[in-house]
mmCIF file of C-alpha atoms in Angstrom:
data_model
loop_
_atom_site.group_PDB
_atom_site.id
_atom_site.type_symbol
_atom_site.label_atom_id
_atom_site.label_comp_id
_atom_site.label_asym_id
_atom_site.label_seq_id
_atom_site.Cartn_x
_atom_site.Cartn_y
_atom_site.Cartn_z
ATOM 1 C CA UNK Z 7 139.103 208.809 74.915
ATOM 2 C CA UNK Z 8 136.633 210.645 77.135
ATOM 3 C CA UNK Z 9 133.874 208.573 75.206
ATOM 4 C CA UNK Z 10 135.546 205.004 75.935
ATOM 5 C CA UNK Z 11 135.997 206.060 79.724
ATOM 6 C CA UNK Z 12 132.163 207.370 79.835
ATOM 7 C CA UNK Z 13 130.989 204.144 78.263
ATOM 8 C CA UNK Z 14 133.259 201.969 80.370
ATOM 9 C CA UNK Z 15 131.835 203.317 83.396
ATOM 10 C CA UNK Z 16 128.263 202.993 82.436
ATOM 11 C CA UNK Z 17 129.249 199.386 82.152
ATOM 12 C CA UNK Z 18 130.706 199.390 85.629
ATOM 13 C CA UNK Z 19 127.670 200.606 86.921
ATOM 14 C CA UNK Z 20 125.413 197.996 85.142
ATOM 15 C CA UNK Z 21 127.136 195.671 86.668
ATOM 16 C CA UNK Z 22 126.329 195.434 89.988
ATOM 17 C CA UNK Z 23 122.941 195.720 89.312
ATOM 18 C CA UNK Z 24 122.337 192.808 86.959
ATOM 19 C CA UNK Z 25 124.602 190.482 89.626
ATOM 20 C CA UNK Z 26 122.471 191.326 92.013
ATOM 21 C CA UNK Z 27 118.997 189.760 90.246
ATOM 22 C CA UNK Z 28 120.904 186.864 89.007
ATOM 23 C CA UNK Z 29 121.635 186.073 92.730
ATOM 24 C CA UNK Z 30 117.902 186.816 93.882
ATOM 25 C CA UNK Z 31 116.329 184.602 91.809
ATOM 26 C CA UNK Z 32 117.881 180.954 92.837
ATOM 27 C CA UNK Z 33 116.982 182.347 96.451
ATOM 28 C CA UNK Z 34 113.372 182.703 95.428
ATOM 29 C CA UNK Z 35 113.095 179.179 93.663
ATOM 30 C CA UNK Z 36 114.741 177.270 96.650
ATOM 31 C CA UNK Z 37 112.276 178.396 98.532
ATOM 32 C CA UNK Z 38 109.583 176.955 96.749
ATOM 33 C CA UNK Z 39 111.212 173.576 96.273
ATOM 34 C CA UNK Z 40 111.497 173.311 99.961
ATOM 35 C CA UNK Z 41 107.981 174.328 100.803
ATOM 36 C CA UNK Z 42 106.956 171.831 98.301
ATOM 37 C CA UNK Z 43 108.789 169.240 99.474
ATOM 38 C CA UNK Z 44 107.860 169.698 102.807
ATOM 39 C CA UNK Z 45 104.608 169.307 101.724
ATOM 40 C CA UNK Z 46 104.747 166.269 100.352
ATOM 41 C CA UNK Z 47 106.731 164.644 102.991
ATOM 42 C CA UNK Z 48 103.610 165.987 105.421
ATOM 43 C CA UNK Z 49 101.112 164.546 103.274
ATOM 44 C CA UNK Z 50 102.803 161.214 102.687
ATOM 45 C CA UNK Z 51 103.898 160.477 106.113
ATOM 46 C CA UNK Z 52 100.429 161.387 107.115
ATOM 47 C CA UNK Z 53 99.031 159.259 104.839
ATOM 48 C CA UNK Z 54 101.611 156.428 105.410
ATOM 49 C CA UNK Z 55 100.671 157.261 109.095
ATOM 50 C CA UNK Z 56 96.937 156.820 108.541
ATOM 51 C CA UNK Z 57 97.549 153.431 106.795
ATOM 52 C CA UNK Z 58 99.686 151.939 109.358
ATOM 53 C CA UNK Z 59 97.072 153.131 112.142
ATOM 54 C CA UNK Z 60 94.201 151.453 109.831
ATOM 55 C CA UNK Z 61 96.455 148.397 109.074
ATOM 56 C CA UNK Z 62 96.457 147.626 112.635
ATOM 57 C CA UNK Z 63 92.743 147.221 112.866
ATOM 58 C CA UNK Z 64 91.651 146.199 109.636
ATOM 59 C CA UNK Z 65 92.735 143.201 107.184
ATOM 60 C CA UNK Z 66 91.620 143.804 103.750
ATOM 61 C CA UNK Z 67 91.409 141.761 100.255
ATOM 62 C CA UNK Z 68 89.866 142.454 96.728
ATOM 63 C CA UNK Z 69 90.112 138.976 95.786
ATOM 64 C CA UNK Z 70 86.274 138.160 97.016
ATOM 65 C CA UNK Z 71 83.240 136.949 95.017
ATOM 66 C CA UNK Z 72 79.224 136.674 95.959
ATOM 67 C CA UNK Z 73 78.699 133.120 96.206
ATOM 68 C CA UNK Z 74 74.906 131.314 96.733
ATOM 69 C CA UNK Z 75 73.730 127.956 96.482
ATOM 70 C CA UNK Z 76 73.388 126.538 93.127
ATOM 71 C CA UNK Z 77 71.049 122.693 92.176
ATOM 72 C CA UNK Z 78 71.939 121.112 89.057
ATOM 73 C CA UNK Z 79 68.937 119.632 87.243
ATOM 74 C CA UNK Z 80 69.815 116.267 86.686
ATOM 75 C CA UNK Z 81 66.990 113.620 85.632
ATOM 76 C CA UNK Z 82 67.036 110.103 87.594
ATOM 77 C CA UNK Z 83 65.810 108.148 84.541
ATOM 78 C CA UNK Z 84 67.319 108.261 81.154
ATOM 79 C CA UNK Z 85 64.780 109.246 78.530
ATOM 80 C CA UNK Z 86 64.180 111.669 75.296
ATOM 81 C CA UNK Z 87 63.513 115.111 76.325
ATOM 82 C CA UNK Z 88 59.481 115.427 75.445
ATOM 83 C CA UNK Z 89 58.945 119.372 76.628
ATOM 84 C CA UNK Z 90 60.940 121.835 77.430
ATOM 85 C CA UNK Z 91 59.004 124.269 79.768
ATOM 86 C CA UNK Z 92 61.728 127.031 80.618
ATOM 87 C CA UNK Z 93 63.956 129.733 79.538
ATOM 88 C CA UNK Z 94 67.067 131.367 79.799
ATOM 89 C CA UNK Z 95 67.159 132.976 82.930
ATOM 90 C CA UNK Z 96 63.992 132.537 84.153
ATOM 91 C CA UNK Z 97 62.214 132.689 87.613
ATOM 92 C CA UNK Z 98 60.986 129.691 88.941
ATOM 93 C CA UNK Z 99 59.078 128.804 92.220
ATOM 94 C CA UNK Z 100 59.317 124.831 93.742
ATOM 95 C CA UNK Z 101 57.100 122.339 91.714
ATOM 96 C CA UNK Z 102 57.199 124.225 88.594
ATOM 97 C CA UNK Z 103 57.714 121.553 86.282
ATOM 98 C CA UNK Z 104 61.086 122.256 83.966
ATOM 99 C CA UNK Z 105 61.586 119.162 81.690
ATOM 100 C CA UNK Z 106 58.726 116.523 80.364
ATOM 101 C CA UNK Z 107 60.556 113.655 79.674
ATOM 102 C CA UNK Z 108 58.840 110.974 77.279
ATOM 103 C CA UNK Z 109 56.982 108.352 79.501
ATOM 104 C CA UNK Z 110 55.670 105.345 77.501
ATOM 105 C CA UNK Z 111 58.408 103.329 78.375
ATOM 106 C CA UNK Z 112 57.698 103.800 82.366
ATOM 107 C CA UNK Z 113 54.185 103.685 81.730
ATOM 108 C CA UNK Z 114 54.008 100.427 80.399
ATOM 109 C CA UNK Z 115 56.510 99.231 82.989
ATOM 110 C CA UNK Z 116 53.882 100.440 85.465
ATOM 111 C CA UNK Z 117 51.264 98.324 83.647
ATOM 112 C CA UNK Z 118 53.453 95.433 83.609
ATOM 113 C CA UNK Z 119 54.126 95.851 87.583
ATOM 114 C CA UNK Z 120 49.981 96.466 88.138
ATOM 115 C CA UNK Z 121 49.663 93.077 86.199
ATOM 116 C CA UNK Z 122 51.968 90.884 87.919
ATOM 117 C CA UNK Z 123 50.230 92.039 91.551
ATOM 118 C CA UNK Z 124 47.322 91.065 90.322
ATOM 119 C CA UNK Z 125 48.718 87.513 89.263
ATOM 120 C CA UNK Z 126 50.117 87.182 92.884
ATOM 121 C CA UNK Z 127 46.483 88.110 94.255
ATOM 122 C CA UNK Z 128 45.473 84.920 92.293
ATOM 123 C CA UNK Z 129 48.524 82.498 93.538
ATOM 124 C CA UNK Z 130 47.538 83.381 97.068
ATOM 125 C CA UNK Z 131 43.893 82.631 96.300
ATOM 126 C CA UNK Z 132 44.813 79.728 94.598
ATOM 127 C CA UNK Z 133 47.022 78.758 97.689
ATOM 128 C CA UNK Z 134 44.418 79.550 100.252
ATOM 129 C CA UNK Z 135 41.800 77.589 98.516
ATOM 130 C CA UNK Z 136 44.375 74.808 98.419
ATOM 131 C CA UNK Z 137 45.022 74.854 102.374
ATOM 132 C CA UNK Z 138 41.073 74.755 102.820
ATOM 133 C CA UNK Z 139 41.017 71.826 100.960
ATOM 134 C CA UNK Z 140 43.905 70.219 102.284
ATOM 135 C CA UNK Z 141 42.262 71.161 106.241
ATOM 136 C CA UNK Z 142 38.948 69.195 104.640
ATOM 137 C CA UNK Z 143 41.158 66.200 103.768
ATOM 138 C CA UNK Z 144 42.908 66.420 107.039
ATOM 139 C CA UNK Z 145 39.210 65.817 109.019
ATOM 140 C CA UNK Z 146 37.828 63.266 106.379
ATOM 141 C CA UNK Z 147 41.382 60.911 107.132
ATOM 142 C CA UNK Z 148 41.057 61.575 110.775
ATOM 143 C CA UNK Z 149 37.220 60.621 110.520
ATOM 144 C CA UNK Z 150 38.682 57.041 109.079
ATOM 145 C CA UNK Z 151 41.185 56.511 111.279
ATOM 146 C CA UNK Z 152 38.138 56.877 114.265
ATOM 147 C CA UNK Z 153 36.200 54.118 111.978
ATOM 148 C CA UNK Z 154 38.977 51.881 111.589
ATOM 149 C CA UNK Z 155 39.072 52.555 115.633
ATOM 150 C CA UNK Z 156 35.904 51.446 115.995
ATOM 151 C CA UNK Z 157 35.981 48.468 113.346
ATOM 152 C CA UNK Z 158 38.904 47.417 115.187
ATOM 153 C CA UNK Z 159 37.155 47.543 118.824
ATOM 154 C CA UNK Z 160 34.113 45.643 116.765
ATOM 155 C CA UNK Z 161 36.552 42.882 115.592
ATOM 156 C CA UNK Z 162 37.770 42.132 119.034
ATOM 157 C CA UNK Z 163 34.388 41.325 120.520
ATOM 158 C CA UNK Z 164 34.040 38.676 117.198
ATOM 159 C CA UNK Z 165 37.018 37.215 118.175
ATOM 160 C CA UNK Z 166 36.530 37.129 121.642
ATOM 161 C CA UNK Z 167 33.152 35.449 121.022
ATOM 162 C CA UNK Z 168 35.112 33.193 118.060
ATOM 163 C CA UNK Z 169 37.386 31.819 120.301
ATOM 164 C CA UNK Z 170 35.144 31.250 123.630
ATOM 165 C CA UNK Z 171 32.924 29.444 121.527
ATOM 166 C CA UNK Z 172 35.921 27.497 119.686
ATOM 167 C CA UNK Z 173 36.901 26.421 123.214
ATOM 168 C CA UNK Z 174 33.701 25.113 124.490
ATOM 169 C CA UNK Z 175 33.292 23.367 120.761
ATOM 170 C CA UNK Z 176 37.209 21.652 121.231
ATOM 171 C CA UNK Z 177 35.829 20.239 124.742
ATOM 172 C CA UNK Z 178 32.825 19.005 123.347
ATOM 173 C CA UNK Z 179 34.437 17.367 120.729
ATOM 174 C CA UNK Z 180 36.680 15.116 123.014
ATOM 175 C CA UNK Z 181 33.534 13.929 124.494
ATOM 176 C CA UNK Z 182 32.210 13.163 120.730
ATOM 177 C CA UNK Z 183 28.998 15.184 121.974
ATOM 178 C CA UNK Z 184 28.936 17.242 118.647
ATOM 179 C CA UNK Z 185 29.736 16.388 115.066
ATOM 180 C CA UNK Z 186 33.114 16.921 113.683
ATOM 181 C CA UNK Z 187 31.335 19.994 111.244
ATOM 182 C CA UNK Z 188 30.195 21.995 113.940
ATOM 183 C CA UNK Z 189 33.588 21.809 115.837
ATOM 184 C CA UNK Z 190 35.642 22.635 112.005
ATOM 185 C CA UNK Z 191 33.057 25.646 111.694
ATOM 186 C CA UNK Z 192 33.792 26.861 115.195
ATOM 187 C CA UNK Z 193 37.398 26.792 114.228
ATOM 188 C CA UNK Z 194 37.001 28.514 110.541
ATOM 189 C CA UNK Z 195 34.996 31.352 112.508
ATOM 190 C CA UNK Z 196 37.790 31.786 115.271
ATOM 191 C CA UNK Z 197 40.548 32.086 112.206
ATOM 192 C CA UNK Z 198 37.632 34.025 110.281
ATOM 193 C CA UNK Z 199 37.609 36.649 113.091
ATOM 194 C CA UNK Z 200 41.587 37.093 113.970
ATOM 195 C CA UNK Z 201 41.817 38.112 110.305
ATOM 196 C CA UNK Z 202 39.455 40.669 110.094
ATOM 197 C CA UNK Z 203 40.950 42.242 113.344
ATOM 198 C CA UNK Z 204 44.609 41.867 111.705
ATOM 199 C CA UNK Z 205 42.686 43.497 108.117
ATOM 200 C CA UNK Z 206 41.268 46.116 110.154
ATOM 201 C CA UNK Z 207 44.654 47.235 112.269
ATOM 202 C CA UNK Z 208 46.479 47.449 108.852
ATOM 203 C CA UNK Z 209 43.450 49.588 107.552
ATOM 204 C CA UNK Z 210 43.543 51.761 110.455
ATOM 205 C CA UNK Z 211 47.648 51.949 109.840
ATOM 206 C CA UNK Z 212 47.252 53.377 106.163
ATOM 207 C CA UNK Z 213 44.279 55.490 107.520
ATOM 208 C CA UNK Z 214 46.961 56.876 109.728
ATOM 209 C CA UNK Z 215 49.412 56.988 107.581
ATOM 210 C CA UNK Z 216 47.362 59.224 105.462
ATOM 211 C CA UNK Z 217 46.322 61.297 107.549
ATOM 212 C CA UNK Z 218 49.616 62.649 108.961
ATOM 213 C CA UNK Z 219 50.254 63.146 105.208
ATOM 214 C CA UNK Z 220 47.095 65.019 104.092
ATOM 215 C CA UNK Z 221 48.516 66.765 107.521
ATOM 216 C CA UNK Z 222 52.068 67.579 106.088
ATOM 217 C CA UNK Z 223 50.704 68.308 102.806
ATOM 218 C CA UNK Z 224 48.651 70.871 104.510
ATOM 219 C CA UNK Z 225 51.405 72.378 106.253
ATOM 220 C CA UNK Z 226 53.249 72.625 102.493
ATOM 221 C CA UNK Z 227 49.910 74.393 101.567
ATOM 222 C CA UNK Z 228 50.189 76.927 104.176
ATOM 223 C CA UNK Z 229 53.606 77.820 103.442
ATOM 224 C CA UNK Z 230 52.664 78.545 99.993
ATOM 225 C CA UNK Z 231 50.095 80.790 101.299
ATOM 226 C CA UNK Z 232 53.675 82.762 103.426
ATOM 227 C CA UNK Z 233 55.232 82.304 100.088
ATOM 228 C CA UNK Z 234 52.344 83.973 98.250
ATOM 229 C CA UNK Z 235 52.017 86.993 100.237
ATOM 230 C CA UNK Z 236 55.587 87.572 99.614
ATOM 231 C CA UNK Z 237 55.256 87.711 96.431
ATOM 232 C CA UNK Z 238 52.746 90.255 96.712
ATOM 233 C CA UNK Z 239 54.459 92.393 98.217
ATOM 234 C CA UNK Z 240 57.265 91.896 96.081
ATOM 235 C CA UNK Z 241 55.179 92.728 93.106
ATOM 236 C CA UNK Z 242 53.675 95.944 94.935
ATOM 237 C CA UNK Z 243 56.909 96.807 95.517
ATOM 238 C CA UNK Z 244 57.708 96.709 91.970
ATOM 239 C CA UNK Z 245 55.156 98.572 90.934
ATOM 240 C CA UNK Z 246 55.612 101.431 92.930
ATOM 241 C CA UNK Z 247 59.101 101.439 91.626
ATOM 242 C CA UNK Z 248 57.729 101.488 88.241
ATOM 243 C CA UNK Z 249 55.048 104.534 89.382
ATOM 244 C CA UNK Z 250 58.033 106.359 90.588
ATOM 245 C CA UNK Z 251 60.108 105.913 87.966
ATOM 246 C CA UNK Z 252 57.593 107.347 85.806
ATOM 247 C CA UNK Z 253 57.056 110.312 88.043
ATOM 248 C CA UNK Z 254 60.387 111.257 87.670
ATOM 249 C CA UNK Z 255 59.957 111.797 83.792
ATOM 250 C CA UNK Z 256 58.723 114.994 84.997
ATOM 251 C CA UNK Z 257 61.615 116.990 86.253
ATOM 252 C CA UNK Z 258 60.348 119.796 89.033
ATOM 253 C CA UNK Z 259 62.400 122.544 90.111
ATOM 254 C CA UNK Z 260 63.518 121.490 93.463
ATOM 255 C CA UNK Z 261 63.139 125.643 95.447
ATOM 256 C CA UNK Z 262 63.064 128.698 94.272
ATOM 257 C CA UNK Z 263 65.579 130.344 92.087
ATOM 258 C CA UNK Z 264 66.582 131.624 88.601
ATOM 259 C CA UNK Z 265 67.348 128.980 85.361
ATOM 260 C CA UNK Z 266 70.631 129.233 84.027
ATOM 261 C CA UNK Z 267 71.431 128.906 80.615
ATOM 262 C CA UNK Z 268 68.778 125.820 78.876
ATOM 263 C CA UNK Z 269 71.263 123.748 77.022
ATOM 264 C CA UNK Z 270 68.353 121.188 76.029
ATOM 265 C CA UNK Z 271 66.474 120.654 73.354
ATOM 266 C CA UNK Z 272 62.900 118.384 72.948
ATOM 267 C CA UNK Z 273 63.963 115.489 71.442
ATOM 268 C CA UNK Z 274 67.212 115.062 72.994
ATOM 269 C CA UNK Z 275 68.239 111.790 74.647
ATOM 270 C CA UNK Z 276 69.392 112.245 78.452
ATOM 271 C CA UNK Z 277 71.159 109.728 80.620
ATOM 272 C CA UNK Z 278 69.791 109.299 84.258
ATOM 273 C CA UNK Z 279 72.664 111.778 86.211
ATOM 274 C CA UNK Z 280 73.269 114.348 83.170
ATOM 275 C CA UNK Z 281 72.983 117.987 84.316
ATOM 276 C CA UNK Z 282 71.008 119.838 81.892
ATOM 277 C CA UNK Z 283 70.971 123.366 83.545
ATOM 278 C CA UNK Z 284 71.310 124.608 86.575
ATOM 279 C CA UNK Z 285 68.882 127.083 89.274
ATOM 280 C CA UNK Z 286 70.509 129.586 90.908
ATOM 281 C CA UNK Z 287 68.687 129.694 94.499
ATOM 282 C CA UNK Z 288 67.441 132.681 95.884
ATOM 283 C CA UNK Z 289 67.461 131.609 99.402
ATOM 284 C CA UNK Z 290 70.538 133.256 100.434
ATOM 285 C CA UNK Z 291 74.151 134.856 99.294
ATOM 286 C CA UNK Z 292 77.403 135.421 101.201
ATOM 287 C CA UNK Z 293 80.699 136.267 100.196
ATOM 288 C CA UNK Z 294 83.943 134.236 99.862
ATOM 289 C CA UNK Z 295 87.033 135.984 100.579
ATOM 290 C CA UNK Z 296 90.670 134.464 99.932
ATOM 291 C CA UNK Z 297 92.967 135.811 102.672
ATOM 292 C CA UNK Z 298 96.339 135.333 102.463
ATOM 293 C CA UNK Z 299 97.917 132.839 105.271
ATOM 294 C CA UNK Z 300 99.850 135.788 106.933
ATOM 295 C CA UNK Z 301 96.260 137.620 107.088
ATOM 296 C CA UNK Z 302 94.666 135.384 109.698
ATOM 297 C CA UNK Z 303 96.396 136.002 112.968
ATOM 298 C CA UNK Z 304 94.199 138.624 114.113
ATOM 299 C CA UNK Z 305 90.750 137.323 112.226
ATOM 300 C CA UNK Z 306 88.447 135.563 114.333
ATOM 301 C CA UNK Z 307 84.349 134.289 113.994
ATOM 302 C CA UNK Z 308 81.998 137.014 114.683
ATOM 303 C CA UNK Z 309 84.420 140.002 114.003
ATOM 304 C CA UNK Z 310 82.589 142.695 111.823
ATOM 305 C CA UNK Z 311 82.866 143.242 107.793
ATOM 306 C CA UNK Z 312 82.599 145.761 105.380
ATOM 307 C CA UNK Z 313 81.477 144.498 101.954
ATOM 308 C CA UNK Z 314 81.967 146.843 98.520
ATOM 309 C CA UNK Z 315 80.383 145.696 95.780
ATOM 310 C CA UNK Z 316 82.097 146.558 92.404
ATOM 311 C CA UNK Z 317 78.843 146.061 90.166
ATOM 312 C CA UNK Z 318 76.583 147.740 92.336
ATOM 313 C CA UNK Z 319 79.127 151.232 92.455
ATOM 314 C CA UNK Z 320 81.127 150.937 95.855
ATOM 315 C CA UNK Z 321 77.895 150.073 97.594
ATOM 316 C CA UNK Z 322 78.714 148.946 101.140
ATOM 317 C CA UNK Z 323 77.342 145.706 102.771
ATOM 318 C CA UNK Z 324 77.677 145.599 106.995
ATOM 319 C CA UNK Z 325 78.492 141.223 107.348
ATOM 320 C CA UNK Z 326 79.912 139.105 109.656
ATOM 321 C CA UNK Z 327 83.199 136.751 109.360
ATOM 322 C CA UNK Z 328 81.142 133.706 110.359
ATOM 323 C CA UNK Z 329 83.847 130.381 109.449
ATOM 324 C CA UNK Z 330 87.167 129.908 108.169
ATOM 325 C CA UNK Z 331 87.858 126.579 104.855
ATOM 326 C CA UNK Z 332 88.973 123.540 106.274
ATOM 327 C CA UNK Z 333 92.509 124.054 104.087
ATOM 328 C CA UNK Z 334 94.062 126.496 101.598
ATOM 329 C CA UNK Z 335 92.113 126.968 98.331
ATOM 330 C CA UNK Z 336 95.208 125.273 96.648
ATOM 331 C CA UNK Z 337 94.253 121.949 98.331
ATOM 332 C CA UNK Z 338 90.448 122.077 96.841
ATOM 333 C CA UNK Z 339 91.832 122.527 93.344
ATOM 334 C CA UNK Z 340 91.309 119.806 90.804
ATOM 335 C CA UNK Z 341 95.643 119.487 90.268
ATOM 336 C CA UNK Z 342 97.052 120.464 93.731
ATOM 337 C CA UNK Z 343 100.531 121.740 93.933
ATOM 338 C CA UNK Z 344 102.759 118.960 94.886
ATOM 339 C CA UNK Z 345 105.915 120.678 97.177
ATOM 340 C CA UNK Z 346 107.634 117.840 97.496
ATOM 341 C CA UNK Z 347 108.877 117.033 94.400
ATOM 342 C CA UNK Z 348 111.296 119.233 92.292
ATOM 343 C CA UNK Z 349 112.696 123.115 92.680
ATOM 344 C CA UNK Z 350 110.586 124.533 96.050
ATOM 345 C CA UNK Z 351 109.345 127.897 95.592
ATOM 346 C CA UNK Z 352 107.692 129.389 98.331
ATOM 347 C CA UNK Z 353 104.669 130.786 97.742
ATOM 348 C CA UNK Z 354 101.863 132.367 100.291
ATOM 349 C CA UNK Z 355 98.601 130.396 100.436
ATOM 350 C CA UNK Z 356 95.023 132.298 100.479
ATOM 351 C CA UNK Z 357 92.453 130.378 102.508
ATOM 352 C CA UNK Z 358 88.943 130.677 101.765
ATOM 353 C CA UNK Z 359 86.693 132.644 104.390
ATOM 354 C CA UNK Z 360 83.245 132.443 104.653
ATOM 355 C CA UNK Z 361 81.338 136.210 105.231
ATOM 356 C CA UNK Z 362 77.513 136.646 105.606
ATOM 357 C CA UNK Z 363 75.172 139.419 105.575
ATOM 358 C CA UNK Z 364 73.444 141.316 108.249
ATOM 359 C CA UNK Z 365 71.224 143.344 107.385
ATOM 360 C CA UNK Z 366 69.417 140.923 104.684
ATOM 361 C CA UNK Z 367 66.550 143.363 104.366
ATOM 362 C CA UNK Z 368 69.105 145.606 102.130
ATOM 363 C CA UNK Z 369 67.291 146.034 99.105
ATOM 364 C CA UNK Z 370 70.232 145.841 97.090
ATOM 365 C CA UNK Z 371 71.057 142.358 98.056
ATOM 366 C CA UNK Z 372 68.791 141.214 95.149
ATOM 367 C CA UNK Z 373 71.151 142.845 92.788
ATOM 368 C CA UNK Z 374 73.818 140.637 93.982
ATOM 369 C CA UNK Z 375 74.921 137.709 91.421
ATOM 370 C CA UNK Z 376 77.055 134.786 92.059
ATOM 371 C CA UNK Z 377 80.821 135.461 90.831
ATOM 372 C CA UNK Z 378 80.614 139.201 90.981
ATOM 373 C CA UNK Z 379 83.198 140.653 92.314
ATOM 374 C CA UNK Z 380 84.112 142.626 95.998
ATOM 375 C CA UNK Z 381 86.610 144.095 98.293
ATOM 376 C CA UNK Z 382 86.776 143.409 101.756
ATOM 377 C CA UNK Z 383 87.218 145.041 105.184
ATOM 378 C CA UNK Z 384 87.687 143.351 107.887
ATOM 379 C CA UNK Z 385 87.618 145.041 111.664
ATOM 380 C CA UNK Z 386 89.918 143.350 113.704
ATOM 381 C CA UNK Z 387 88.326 145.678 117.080
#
């Protein structure tokens, strides 16, 4: 009995003890929970703090690419691919020649042109000795007309003198004081004379008459001579078609830039307005950023841009917002959406904006490649 009552006051006395840590220890662990989650609300409401303040003054976007000019080789006469004088990816300065395209064809075109200017040299010699003859003609039917002239001035002296002596002879012969001969001769040389003056007028009629037609046939002649010269320069102006035609069967590389990817082989037939390849020019990259439509309010031309590079690491560009697209990039694409017709869903339009570079001297700007990716920042202040 003594031993039960000993042992059941031990317990009694363990008791209080062991109630006591079990109550301690939920004390101890609240605190922590607390400090920690004061923490974290500190941290995150200073961070949502810090990105409200910087939302305020900056617009940002990842969905931004390097863009640069880009030519497309395309040859302006069809032909077979002769040489192929570049590689994959290779450098190339203006005038380096790319693609020899085979030329026979143009050549002899060009021949063909050289020949026919040289036939039209001969037409207008041919038409220019013509005229000088015709001018000849003109002065040898004017020189008959002026004899017929003078015939005709001859003719009326004769029958002048014809019929003054025909009128003395018809007196005479009332008076029987000559013979009835010498009065019919009188008469046969007045008639005689009027007829040679009426054969000369007609004669100096047809003289005439040719003469203003060696005169229009003249004029004919010197139109041939206008007509000739334009054909010479018709024919010159084929033939420097024909010269240029063949100077495009060598395809140059119109600036400098890197070759894309050489599709071609020698031998291979190409229309006139086929891209082969294209060059990649060096003169210049930017970057194209799509904003969203609810971005824009505060952007404006000239504001200042921070450029990050995901090839190059993170590296940061300093550029300039420098123009806004015309329309949303949805309105450039080859099937734009059409919100008119069926079940509308609203959706937020990004509209292309144009950034360039500053500082162009970066030497990093090399290592920048068309359709490589970037994030934006732009500072609205």
């Amino acid at each position: 009995m003594e031993t039960q009552a000993s042992n059941k006051t031990t317990t009694n006395n363990h008791t209080p003890s062991m109630a006591g840590i079990e109550t301690a220890e939920p004390k101890k662990r609240s605190k922590g929970f607390v400090i920690v989650l004061a923490a974290l609300v500190i941290v995150g409401g200073g961070f949502g703090i810090t990105k409200y303040l910087h939302a305020q003054h900056h617009e940002e976007t990842d969905d931004a690419q390097i863009d640069a000019n880009i030519s497309p080789v395309i040859p302006r006469v069809a032909g077979y691919i002769s040489e192929v004088r570049v590689k994959d990816n290779q450098y190339v300065k203006k005038g380096d020649t790319l693609i020899v395209l085979d030329n026979r064809d143009y050549q002899i075109k060009v021949d063909q042109a050289d020949a026919a200017v040289a036939a039209a040299n001969s037409n207008l010699s041919v038409a220019q000795a013509t005229t000088s003859a015709a001018k000849v003609g003109i002065y040898s039917a004017q020189a008959n007309v002026t004899t017929a002239e003078a015939q005709i001035e001859a003719a009326k002296v004769n029958v002048w003198r014809a019929n003054q002596d025909y009128t003395r002879y018809a007196n005479l012969i009332k008076d029987h004081s000559i013979t009835q001969q010498q009065y019919d001769e009188a008469l046969a040389a007045k008639q005689r004379a009027e007829r040679q003056l009426q054969v000369l007028v007609e004669q100096k009629n047809a003289a005439s008459r040719q003469a203003n037609a060696v005169v229009s046939q003249s004029n004919a002649t010197g139109e041939q001579i206008s007509v000739a010269n334009a054909g010479i320069k018709q024919r010159l102006a084929e033939l420097e078609t024909a010269k240029l035609n063949l100077s495009y069967t060598v395809i140059i590389a119109p600036a400098d830039g890197k070759i894309s990817k050489v599709g071609v082989q020698p031998g291979q037939f190409m229309q006139a307005g086929q891209t082969m390849f294209s060059i990649v020019l060096n003169d210049a990259v930017w970057v194209v950023a799509n904003f969203k439509e609810t971005q824009l309010n505060k952007m404006k031309i000239g504001q200042k841009v921070t450029v990050s590079i995901d090839a190059l690491g993170g590296h940061e560009f300093e550029a300039t917002l420098t123009s806004f697209a015309p329309a949303t990039g949805a309105r450039f694409a080859l099937l734009p959406p059409d919100n008119a017709s069926g079940n509308f869903v609203k959706v937020v339009q990004r509209v292309p904006v144009k950034i360039e570079f500053v500082n162009t001297s970066d030497p990093r700007i090399k290592d920048l490649r068309p359709g490589m990716n970037a994030d934006v920042d732009v500072h609205l202040d």
